[in-house]
Coordinates of C-alpha atoms in Angstrom, one line a residue:
Chain A
M1 CA 59.9 -62.3 58.1
D2 CA 62.1 -60.9 55.2
L3 CA 63.8 -58.5 56.4
L4 CA 65.9 -60.3 58.6
P5 CA 68.8 -61.1 58.6
Y6 CA 70.2 -63.9 57.8
S7 CA 71.8 -63.9 61.0
V8 CA 69.1 -64.1 62.7
L9 CA 67.4 -66.5 60.5
I10 CA 70.6 -69.3 61.1
L11 CA 70.5 -67.9 65.1
F12 CA 67.1 -69.2 66.0
P13 CA 66.9 -72.4 65.3
C14 CA 70.2 -72.8 67.2
I15 CA 68.3 -70.9 70.2
I16 CA 66.2 -72.9 70.5
E17 CA 67.1 -77.2 69.8
C18 CA 70.0 -75.2 72.9
M19 CA 66.5 -74.7 75.2
I20 CA 65.5 -78.1 74.1
V21 CA 68.6 -80.1 75.4
T22 CA 68.9 -77.4 78.3
S23 CA 65.6 -78.1 79.5
A24 CA 65.9 -81.9 78.7
L25 CA 68.8 -81.2 81.2
I26 CA 67.2 -79.9 83.9
I27 CA 64.6 -81.9 83.8
W28 CA 66.1 -84.9 84.1
K29 CA 68.4 -83.7 86.9
A30 CA 65.6 -82.5 88.8
L31 CA 64.7 -86.3 88.4
M32 CA 67.7 -87.3 89.7
C33 CA 66.6 -84.9 92.8
F34 CA 63.2 -86.1 93.3
T35 CA 63.7 -89.4 93.3
G36 CA 67.5 -90.2 95.4
S37 CA 68.3 -92.0 92.2
E38 CA 71.4 -91.5 90.2
S39 CA 69.6 -92.9 86.5
P40 CA 65.1 -91.7 87.7
V41 CA 64.1 -93.7 84.4
V42 CA 65.4 -97.0 82.6
V43 CA 64.2 -98.5 79.5
V44 CA 63.7 -102.4 79.7
L45 CA 66.0 -104.2 77.0
S46 CA 65.3 -107.8 77.8
G47 CA 61.8 -109.8 78.0
S48 CA 63.4 -111.4 81.7
M49 CA 60.7 -109.8 83.4
E50 CA 57.9 -110.8 80.5
P51 CA 54.7 -110.8 80.9
G52 CA 55.0 -108.2 83.5
F53 CA 57.9 -105.4 81.4
K54 CA 58.3 -105.8 77.9
R55 CA 61.5 -104.6 76.0
G56 CA 60.6 -101.3 75.7
D57 CA 59.1 -100.0 78.4
I58 CA 59.6 -97.4 81.1
L59 CA 60.9 -98.2 85.1
F60 CA 60.5 -95.1 86.9
L61 CA 62.7 -95.5 89.6
H62 CA 63.2 -94.4 93.0
M63 CA 65.9 -94.8 96.0
S64 CA 64.7 -93.9 99.4
N65 CA 67.4 -95.7 102.8
D66 CA 64.5 -98.0 103.7
P67 CA 65.4 -102.0 104.1
I68 CA 65.2 -103.8 100.8
R69 CA 62.0 -106.5 100.9
T70 CA 61.7 -109.5 99.1
G71 CA 59.4 -108.7 96.0
E72 CA 60.1 -105.3 95.1
I73 CA 62.0 -104.8 91.2
V74 CA 65.5 -103.7 91.9
V75 CA 67.7 -102.0 89.2
F76 CA 71.3 -102.8 90.0
N77 CA 75.1 -102.5 88.9
V78 CA 77.1 -105.6 88.6
D79 CA 80.4 -105.6 88.7
G80 CA 82.1 -105.8 85.3
R81 CA 78.4 -105.5 83.0
E82 CA 77.9 -101.3 82.5
I83 CA 73.9 -102.0 81.7
P84 CA 71.8 -101.9 84.7
I85 CA 69.5 -105.2 85.6
V86 CA 66.2 -105.5 86.6
H87 CA 64.6 -108.4 88.2
R88 CA 63.2 -109.0 91.4
V89 CA 64.5 -109.9 94.8
I90 CA 63.7 -113.3 96.4
K91 CA 65.6 -113.7 99.1
V92 CA 66.9 -111.3 102.2
H93 CA 68.9 -112.1 104.4
E94 CA 69.4 -108.6 106.6
R95 CA 72.2 -108.8 109.4
Q96 CA 71.4 -108.0 113.0
E97 CA 73.3 -105.0 114.6
T98 CA 74.3 -103.5 110.6
G99 CA 71.1 -103.5 109.4
D100 CA 73.7 -104.2 106.4
V101 CA 71.5 -106.8 103.6
E102 CA 72.6 -109.5 101.4
V103 CA 70.1 -110.3 98.7
L104 CA 69.2 -112.1 96.0
T105 CA 67.3 -112.0 92.3
K106 CA 65.1 -113.1 90.1
G107 CA 63.8 -112.2 86.9
D108 CA 60.2 -113.8 86.6
N109 CA 60.1 -115.4 83.6
N110 CA 64.0 -116.9 84.3
Y111 CA 63.7 -120.9 85.1
G112 CA 66.8 -120.3 87.8
D113 CA 68.3 -116.9 90.0
D114 CA 70.7 -114.2 89.4
R115 CA 73.7 -115.5 90.4
L116 CA 75.0 -116.8 86.8
L117 CA 74.7 -113.1 86.5
Y118 CA 76.5 -111.7 89.6
A119 CA 80.4 -111.5 88.9
Q120 CA 83.0 -114.8 89.7
G121 CA 82.0 -115.8 93.1
Q122 CA 79.8 -113.5 94.3
L123 CA 76.3 -114.9 95.5
W124 CA 74.8 -112.1 96.8
L125 CA 73.6 -108.2 96.0
Q126 CA 74.8 -105.9 99.2
R127 CA 73.3 -102.6 99.2
H128 CA 75.8 -100.5 97.4
H129 CA 74.5 -102.5 94.4
I130 CA 71.7 -101.0 94.2
M131 CA 70.0 -98.2 92.4
G132 CA 66.9 -98.2 92.8
R133 CA 63.6 -99.9 93.3
A134 CA 60.9 -99.6 90.5
V135 CA 57.9 -97.9 91.5
G136 CA 56.2 -96.7 88.1
F137 CA 55.6 -98.2 84.7
L138 CA 54.2 -96.6 81.1
P139 CA 54.7 -99.1 78.0
Y140 CA 56.0 -98.6 74.7
V141 CA 57.6 -95.1 75.2
G142 CA 61.1 -96.8 75.5
W143 CA 61.5 -97.6 72.5
V144 CA 62.3 -93.9 71.0
T145 CA 65.7 -94.7 73.3
I146 CA 65.9 -98.0 71.8
I147 CA 65.3 -96.8 68.7
M148 CA 67.5 -93.5 69.0
T149 CA 70.3 -96.0 70.6
E150 CA 70.4 -98.5 67.3
K151 CA 70.1 -96.5 65.0
P152 CA 71.9 -93.0 65.8
I153 CA 71.0 -91.4 62.0
I154 CA 66.7 -91.0 63.3
K155 CA 69.2 -89.2 66.4
V156 CA 70.4 -86.5 63.6
C157 CA 67.2 -86.6 62.0
L158 CA 65.5 -85.6 65.0
L159 CA 66.9 -82.9 65.3
M160 CA 66.9 -81.3 62.1
Chain B
M1 CA 53.3 -70.9 60.8
H2 CA 51.0 -72.7 58.7
S3 CA 54.3 -75.3 57.7
F4 CA 53.8 -79.2 57.4
G5 CA 56.9 -79.5 59.9
F6 CA 54.6 -77.2 62.0
R7 CA 51.2 -78.5 62.0
A8 CA 52.8 -82.0 62.4
N9 CA 55.6 -80.5 65.3
A10 CA 51.6 -79.0 67.2
V11 CA 50.1 -82.2 66.7
L12 CA 52.6 -84.4 67.8
T13 CA 52.6 -81.9 70.7
F14 CA 49.4 -82.2 71.8
G15 CA 48.6 -86.0 71.0
I16 CA 51.8 -86.7 73.2
T17 CA 50.2 -84.4 76.2
I18 CA 46.4 -85.6 76.3
L19 CA 48.2 -89.7 75.9
A20 CA 50.7 -88.5 79.2
L21 CA 47.2 -87.3 81.1
I22 CA 44.9 -89.8 80.7
C23 CA 48.2 -92.4 81.7
A24 CA 48.0 -90.4 84.7
M25 CA 44.4 -89.8 85.4
A26 CA 44.8 -94.2 85.0
S27 CA 47.5 -94.4 87.3
I28 CA 45.1 -92.3 89.4
S29 CA 41.8 -93.8 89.3
D30 CA 43.4 -96.7 90.9
N31 CA 44.1 -95.4 94.5
F32 CA 39.8 -95.7 94.9
N33 CA 40.1 -99.3 94.6
S34 CA 40.1 -100.5 98.2
P35 CA 40.9 -104.5 97.5
R36 CA 39.7 -107.7 100.3
P37 CA 42.3 -110.2 99.5
S38 CA 41.8 -113.5 101.7
S39 CA 44.6 -116.6 102.0
E40 CA 45.0 -119.3 103.4
I41 CA 48.6 -121.4 103.8
Q42 CA 48.3 -124.9 105.2
I43 CA 51.6 -126.9 105.2
L44 CA 50.8 -130.6 104.1
N45 CA 54.7 -132.2 104.9
I46 CA 57.9 -131.6 105.3
N47 CA 59.2 -133.3 102.5
W48 CA 62.8 -133.2 104.1
F49 CA 64.9 -131.8 105.9
Q50 CA 69.1 -131.4 105.9
K51 CA 72.1 -129.8 106.0
Q52 CA 73.6 -129.9 102.7
P53 CA 76.8 -131.2 101.6
H54 CA 79.1 -128.4 102.9
G55 CA 76.4 -127.5 105.6
N56 CA 74.0 -125.7 104.5
D57 CA 70.7 -126.6 106.2
E58 CA 68.1 -126.0 102.9
I59 CA 64.5 -127.9 102.5
E60 CA 64.6 -129.2 99.0
D61 CA 62.9 -132.2 96.8
F62 CA 66.0 -133.8 95.1
Q63 CA 63.9 -135.2 92.5
V64 CA 63.4 -131.0 91.0
W65 CA 67.3 -129.8 91.7
D66 CA 69.1 -132.7 90.0
V67 CA 71.8 -130.6 89.2
V68 CA 73.2 -128.5 91.0
P69 CA 75.9 -126.3 90.0
I70 CA 79.1 -126.8 92.2
C71 CA 79.1 -122.6 92.2
L72 CA 76.7 -122.0 94.8
F73 CA 78.3 -125.0 97.2
S74 CA 81.4 -122.8 97.9
P75 CA 83.2 -123.1 101.0
I76 CA 82.1 -119.7 102.5
D77 CA 79.0 -121.2 103.0
A78 CA 80.0 -123.3 105.0
T79 CA 76.8 -124.4 107.7
A80 CA 73.8 -124.0 106.1
A81 CA 70.1 -126.4 106.4
M82 CA 68.4 -127.0 103.6
V83 CA 63.9 -128.1 103.5
S84 CA 61.0 -129.2 101.1
L85 CA 57.9 -128.6 102.0
T86 CA 54.5 -128.9 100.6
M87 CA 51.9 -126.5 100.6
N88 CA 48.1 -125.7 100.2
I89 CA 47.6 -122.4 99.0
T90 CA 44.2 -120.9 99.0
A91 CA 43.6 -117.8 97.4
D92 CA 41.3 -114.9 96.5
L93 CA 42.3 -111.9 94.5
Q94 CA 39.8 -110.7 92.6
S95 CA 39.1 -107.3 94.6
L96 CA 42.8 -106.0 93.4
F97 CA 41.9 -106.1 89.6
T98 CA 41.0 -103.3 87.8
W99 CA 40.8 -102.3 84.7
N100 CA 44.3 -100.5 84.6
T101 CA 45.7 -104.2 86.4
K102 CA 47.7 -105.9 84.0
Q103 CA 48.9 -108.7 85.9
V104 CA 48.8 -109.4 89.7
F105 CA 52.5 -111.7 90.6
V106 CA 52.0 -113.3 93.8
F107 CA 54.7 -114.9 95.6
V108 CA 54.9 -116.9 99.5
A109 CA 57.8 -116.6 101.3
A110 CA 58.5 -117.5 104.6
E111 CA 59.6 -114.9 107.2
Y112 CA 62.5 -115.7 110.3
E113 CA 64.8 -114.6 112.2
T114 CA 67.9 -116.4 113.5
P115 CA 71.0 -114.7 115.9
K116 CA 73.3 -113.5 113.3
N117 CA 70.8 -112.6 111.2
A118 CA 67.8 -109.6 111.7
L119 CA 65.2 -110.5 108.7
N120 CA 65.4 -113.4 106.6
Q121 CA 62.9 -113.6 103.5
V122 CA 63.3 -115.8 100.8
S123 CA 60.7 -116.8 98.4
L124 CA 59.3 -120.3 98.3
W125 CA 56.9 -120.2 95.1
D126 CA 55.7 -117.4 93.3
A127 CA 52.5 -117.5 90.9
I128 CA 52.1 -114.3 87.2
I129 CA 48.0 -114.3 87.7
P130 CA 47.4 -112.3 84.1
A131 CA 43.5 -111.8 84.7
K132 CA 41.1 -111.1 87.4
E133 CA 39.0 -114.4 87.1
H134 CA 42.6 -116.6 87.5
A135 CA 42.8 -114.4 90.9
K136 CA 41.1 -116.9 93.1
F137 CA 42.7 -120.2 92.9
W138 CA 43.9 -123.2 94.7
V139 CA 47.2 -125.1 94.5
Q140 CA 49.5 -127.1 96.1
T141 CA 52.7 -127.4 95.9
A142 CA 55.8 -128.5 96.4
N143 CA 58.8 -124.9 96.9
K144 CA 59.6 -123.8 94.4
Y145 CA 62.8 -122.2 95.7
R146 CA 65.3 -124.1 97.9
F147 CA 64.8 -123.2 101.0
V148 CA 68.3 -122.3 102.5
D149 CA 69.5 -121.1 105.8
Q150 CA 72.7 -119.0 105.7
G151 CA 73.6 -121.1 108.4
S152 CA 72.2 -124.2 110.2
N153 CA 69.5 -122.3 112.1
L154 CA 66.3 -123.6 111.0
R155 CA 66.2 -126.8 114.1
G156 CA 62.5 -125.9 115.5
K157 CA 62.1 -123.0 113.8
D158 CA 59.0 -120.8 114.0
F159 CA 58.2 -119.5 110.9
N160 CA 55.3 -116.7 109.7
L161 CA 54.4 -117.9 106.0
T162 CA 53.9 -114.2 104.1
L163 CA 51.4 -113.9 100.7
H164 CA 52.9 -110.6 99.2
W165 CA 50.9 -109.8 95.7
H166 CA 52.2 -106.6 93.7
V167 CA 49.9 -105.6 91.5
M168 CA 51.5 -104.8 87.9
P169 CA 49.0 -101.7 86.1
K170 CA 49.1 -100.8 82.0
T171 CA 50.5 -97.4 83.4
G172 CA 51.7 -96.2 85.8
K173 CA 52.2 -96.5 89.3
M174 CA 53.0 -100.3 91.2
F175 CA 51.3 -100.7 94.1
A176 CA 52.2 -104.0 96.7
N177 CA 51.2 -105.3 100.0
K178 CA 50.8 -108.8 102.2
L179 CA 49.2 -111.0 104.9
V180 CA 51.6 -112.3 107.7
I181 CA 50.4 -115.7 108.5
P182 CA 52.0 -116.8 111.5
G183 CA 52.2 -119.8 113.1
Y184 CA 55.0 -122.0 111.4
R185 CA 57.1 -124.1 112.4
L186 CA 60.1 -126.0 111.3
P187 CA 61.0 -129.8 113.2
E188 CA 63.3 -130.2 115.9
E189 CA 65.6 -132.8 114.3
Y190 CA 67.5 -132.9 110.1
R191 CA 64.9 -135.9 108.6

């Protein structure tokens, strides 16, 4: 090691870091392809689905063209809100010819349904609001992401 | 190669890999469980059956839902009917629990068809079963959620009551299934 020129000693960690970032990206994109969803893994941020999902859990999502039915746990985006919400479907109304659905959701731990969370005047969710269905779950792993988001300094330390 | 950093990295990576393997095995072991749940739902009484003031059909117990946000009665939903009913629900879901089960979310939904909608599913009641001991239960309750239709199509309507269960594991894949109990009918006239 003493005989290696300095430039290699500096380059080596940089290359390793690039490889880590690239492989993370490859895994992410492959998961996106595999699950058919824009964000195949989400972190639970609120306690509205307790005791099933606590803050810091990770949910694996999957989107298929199967119709949406009650009881499914869906992740959806409300117009005007940037953070997607993970709640359970409690009402489904599917139109005869078109197959369009109107869906109402509710968090298990919430008292009322999600109409208060929807956009002003919106009573139902449509299929295009829904990003995926939760099919699997890992506890506690999401705390890594929550800590890295809330204290970005840790992200920097970890990469060092 | 023998610095603290390298060793810590090696231990952590190994630990995380083993943990991931164990989680995967726990989840796969759930597939070997063949559950045999059973249930019976009896409708004791239709408490009321009315058209909402702005037109929606809904069955509801007004003592519970006294204060209703105005936004729910929008003029767009101009015709809708409401129903309130009391049900007796018995179920034995003990065979759904494995060592990897955290809780089972169970709910009862009414399913019916209308001329406008091919399928309507309205959840009436739900509960969380945290442990196997609580999985064999009998409950008598009014519908927890408003049984509202998009329109006034509920008079004399035949509907199915389905008991759905959603097994939420400690880690891994979630399973859901349902038991359909057909043969329920709403009264012909509002009351």
